[in-house]
């Protein structure tokens, strides 16, 4: 898995910009929180209370990219980290990969945590860890996700072109051979 910027998403992405009571389903994604209280609304706010909450997102279709904006979580200079683990199955039993993120509140928001995997995933579990006792909540907004189309590797493209060229040569020889046979008859 790799980290990606907001600009990596296409116009075909799905964006969940407000949240209802949990578990909440919108646009093919179901959101649940474990380990801490969560307050849905225009943003999904997780309250730490000395815990490390985990946001579980289950996708109805295989997904390769996902990400979300983070709102202010405390005072300038305060750290926050999170880890995303993606799973190939909705139950979260077959791991695809894990990626960590670290943020420091510089006063510029929103921050963005985006991730992508070559292997499609159907579930992502995002665990938040506050950088100190002064961090009491985290606001998540505009959760976006999409599947990606496979881009052929250069070697595959070369093999396809070589095969087409070979078929073209063979076809021209076959057609040329038939014309020569007709002239001799």
Short mmCIF file of C-alpha atoms in Angstrom, two decimals:
data_model
loop_
_atom_site.label_atom_id
_atom_site.label_comp_id
_atom_site.label_asym_id
_atom_site.label_seq_id
_atom_site.Cartn_x
_atom_site.Cartn_y
_atom_site.Cartn_z
CA UNK A 1 0.00 0.00 0.00
CA UNK A 2 1.12 3.53 -0.71
CA UNK A 3 0.06 6.98 0.44
CA UNK A 4 -1.64 9.11 -2.22
CA UNK A 5 -2.66 12.78 -2.40
CA UNK A 6 -6.19 14.07 -2.87
CA UNK A 7 -5.40 14.75 -6.56
CA UNK A 8 -4.94 11.01 -7.25
CA UNK A 9 -8.71 10.47 -7.26
CA UNK A 10 -10.69 10.57 -10.51
CA UNK A 11 -13.99 12.25 -11.24
CA UNK A 12 -15.65 8.82 -10.80
CA UNK A 13 -14.88 8.70 -7.08
CA UNK A 14 -17.54 8.28 -4.41
CA UNK A 15 -17.54 10.93 -1.65
CA UNK A 16 -19.38 10.59 1.67
CA UNK A 17 -19.56 14.10 3.08
CA UNK A 18 -21.96 13.68 5.99
CA UNK A 19 -22.64 10.80 8.34
CA UNK A 20 -25.78 9.44 10.00
CA UNK A 21 -26.16 7.20 13.06
CA UNK A 22 -23.63 4.36 13.09
CA UNK A 23 -23.44 1.90 11.51
CA UNK A 24 -24.01 4.22 8.56
CA UNK A 25 -24.17 3.21 4.88
CA UNK A 26 -23.85 5.62 1.96
CA UNK A 27 -22.68 5.30 -1.67
CA UNK A 28 -21.61 1.68 -1.23
CA UNK A 29 -19.63 2.05 2.01
CA UNK A 30 -20.64 1.16 5.57
CA UNK A 31 -18.97 3.00 8.48
CA UNK A 32 -18.64 1.62 12.01
CA UNK A 33 -16.48 2.71 14.95
CA UNK A 34 -15.03 0.58 17.74
CA UNK A 35 -13.03 1.55 20.82
CA UNK A 36 -14.47 5.03 21.45
CA UNK A 37 -17.61 7.15 21.14
CA UNK A 38 -18.39 8.59 17.69
CA UNK A 39 -20.65 11.49 16.82
CA UNK A 40 -21.98 11.59 13.24
CA UNK A 41 -23.06 14.72 11.40
CA UNK A 42 -21.44 16.92 8.76
CA UNK A 43 -18.20 15.33 10.02
CA UNK A 44 -17.64 12.08 11.87
CA UNK A 45 -16.09 13.01 15.21
CA UNK A 46 -14.25 10.36 17.24
CA UNK A 47 -13.70 11.05 20.93
CA UNK A 48 -10.56 9.50 22.41
CA UNK A 49 -11.10 9.48 26.20
CA UNK A 50 -7.76 7.71 26.67
CA UNK A 51 -8.54 5.13 23.97
CA UNK A 52 -7.51 4.44 20.40
CA UNK A 53 -10.66 4.34 18.23
CA UNK A 54 -10.85 2.39 14.99
CA UNK A 55 -13.02 3.38 12.05
CA UNK A 56 -14.07 0.32 10.02
CA UNK A 57 -15.22 0.96 6.46
CA UNK A 58 -16.71 -1.93 4.48
CA UNK A 59 -17.11 -1.42 0.71
CA UNK A 60 -19.82 -3.08 -1.37
CA UNK A 61 -17.44 -3.31 -4.36
CA UNK A 62 -13.68 -3.97 -4.56
CA UNK A 63 -11.82 -0.72 -4.00
CA UNK A 64 -8.22 0.28 -4.73
CA UNK A 65 -8.16 3.87 -3.42
CA UNK A 66 -9.60 5.56 -0.38
CA UNK A 67 -8.88 8.61 1.74
CA UNK A 68 -10.37 11.27 3.96
CA UNK A 69 -9.85 14.77 5.27
CA UNK A 70 -8.93 15.38 8.90
CA UNK A 71 -10.18 18.44 10.72
CA UNK A 72 -8.49 20.27 13.61
CA UNK A 73 -7.83 17.94 16.51
CA UNK A 74 -5.94 20.13 18.97
CA UNK A 75 -3.46 22.90 19.41
CA UNK A 76 -0.62 23.82 17.06
CA UNK A 77 2.34 21.46 17.32
CA UNK A 78 0.29 18.49 18.58
CA UNK A 79 0.95 15.15 16.91
CA UNK A 80 -1.55 12.56 15.68
CA UNK A 81 -0.91 9.23 14.03
CA UNK A 82 -3.09 6.66 12.38
CA UNK A 83 -2.61 3.30 10.73
CA UNK A 84 -4.71 1.96 7.87
CA UNK A 85 -5.04 -1.76 7.35
CA UNK A 86 -6.84 -2.98 4.21
CA UNK A 87 -8.47 -6.37 3.80
CA UNK A 88 -9.51 -8.32 0.69
CA UNK A 89 -12.72 -9.51 2.36
CA UNK A 90 -15.56 -7.64 4.10
CA UNK A 91 -15.00 -9.56 7.36
CA UNK A 92 -11.41 -8.28 7.70
CA UNK A 93 -9.77 -11.72 7.75
CA UNK A 94 -7.51 -11.52 4.65
CA UNK A 95 -5.02 -8.62 4.98
CA UNK A 96 -3.88 -6.75 1.86
CA UNK A 97 -1.49 -4.28 3.50
CA UNK A 98 -0.92 -1.64 6.16
CA UNK A 99 0.25 1.97 5.95
CA UNK A 100 1.01 4.43 8.78
CA UNK A 101 0.38 8.20 8.72
CA UNK A 102 1.70 10.88 11.07
CA UNK A 103 0.45 14.45 11.30
CA UNK A 104 1.40 17.51 13.30
CA UNK A 105 -1.16 20.29 13.72
CA UNK A 106 0.44 23.19 11.85
CA UNK A 107 -2.79 25.17 11.86
CA UNK A 108 -3.45 24.44 8.18
CA UNK A 109 -6.50 22.25 7.66
CA UNK A 110 -7.87 20.06 6.33
CA UNK A 111 -5.15 17.43 6.24
CA UNK A 112 -5.59 14.45 3.91
CA UNK A 113 -4.86 10.75 4.48
CA UNK A 114 -5.13 8.82 1.19
CA UNK A 115 -4.05 5.27 0.44
CA UNK A 116 -3.96 2.95 -2.56
CA UNK A 117 -3.32 -0.75 -3.04
CA UNK A 118 -2.54 -2.78 -6.16
CA UNK A 119 -4.68 -5.56 -4.68
CA UNK A 120 -8.36 -4.61 -4.36
CA UNK A 121 -9.75 -4.37 -0.85
CA UNK A 122 -13.29 -4.63 0.55
CA UNK A 123 -12.58 -3.33 4.06
CA UNK A 124 -10.31 -0.72 5.62
CA UNK A 125 -9.71 -0.38 9.36
CA UNK A 126 -8.24 2.97 10.42
CA UNK A 127 -6.87 3.16 13.97
CA UNK A 128 -6.21 6.63 15.43
CA UNK A 129 -3.59 7.31 18.10
CA UNK A 130 -3.48 10.72 19.78
CA UNK A 131 -0.08 12.30 20.28
CA UNK A 132 -0.80 13.22 23.89
CA UNK A 133 -3.51 13.65 26.51
CA UNK A 134 -4.47 17.09 25.16
CA UNK A 135 -5.91 15.45 22.01
CA UNK A 136 -9.47 14.50 22.88
CA UNK A 137 -11.14 14.16 19.47
CA UNK A 138 -10.61 13.70 15.73
CA UNK A 139 -12.89 14.98 12.95
CA UNK A 140 -13.15 13.03 9.69
CA UNK A 141 -14.77 14.56 6.63
CA UNK A 142 -15.24 13.79 2.93
CA UNK A 143 -14.39 10.09 2.96
CA UNK A 144 -13.69 9.22 -0.69
CA UNK A 145 -13.08 5.90 -2.43
CA UNK A 146 -12.92 4.31 -5.88
CA UNK A 147 -11.82 1.25 -7.76
CA UNK A 148 -9.03 1.60 -10.28
CA UNK A 149 -8.68 0.05 -13.68
CA UNK A 150 -5.61 -2.06 -14.23
CA UNK A 151 -2.95 -0.39 -16.35
CA UNK A 152 -0.99 -2.92 -18.40
CA UNK A 153 2.71 -3.17 -17.67
CA UNK A 154 5.08 -2.11 -20.47
CA UNK A 155 6.22 -5.73 -20.95
CA UNK A 156 2.59 -6.86 -21.43
CA UNK A 157 1.96 -4.11 -23.97
CA UNK A 158 5.14 -5.08 -25.84
CA UNK A 159 4.10 -8.73 -25.96
CA UNK A 160 0.65 -7.83 -27.25
CA UNK A 161 2.14 -5.62 -29.99
CA UNK A 162 4.68 -8.31 -30.92
CA UNK A 163 1.86 -10.87 -31.17
CA UNK A 164 -0.21 -8.56 -33.38
CA UNK A 165 2.81 -7.91 -35.63
CA UNK A 166 3.42 -11.65 -35.92
CA UNK A 167 -0.22 -12.26 -36.80
CA UNK A 168 -0.03 -9.50 -39.42
CA UNK A 169 3.07 -11.04 -41.04
CA UNK A 170 1.47 -14.48 -41.07
CA UNK A 171 -1.73 -13.09 -42.58
CA UNK A 172 0.17 -11.25 -45.31
CA UNK A 173 2.14 -14.41 -46.19
CA UNK A 174 -1.06 -16.45 -46.30
CA UNK A 175 -2.78 -13.92 -48.56
CA UNK A 176 0.37 -13.58 -50.71
CA UNK A 177 0.66 -17.38 -50.98
CA UNK A 178 -2.97 -17.70 -52.14
CA UNK A 179 -2.43 -15.08 -54.84
CA UNK A 180 0.69 -16.91 -56.11
CA UNK A 181 -1.21 -20.23 -56.16
CA UNK A 182 -4.05 -18.67 -58.19
CA UNK A 183 -1.60 -17.25 -60.79
CA UNK A 184 0.06 -20.64 -61.36
CA UNK A 185 -3.22 -22.44 -61.87
#
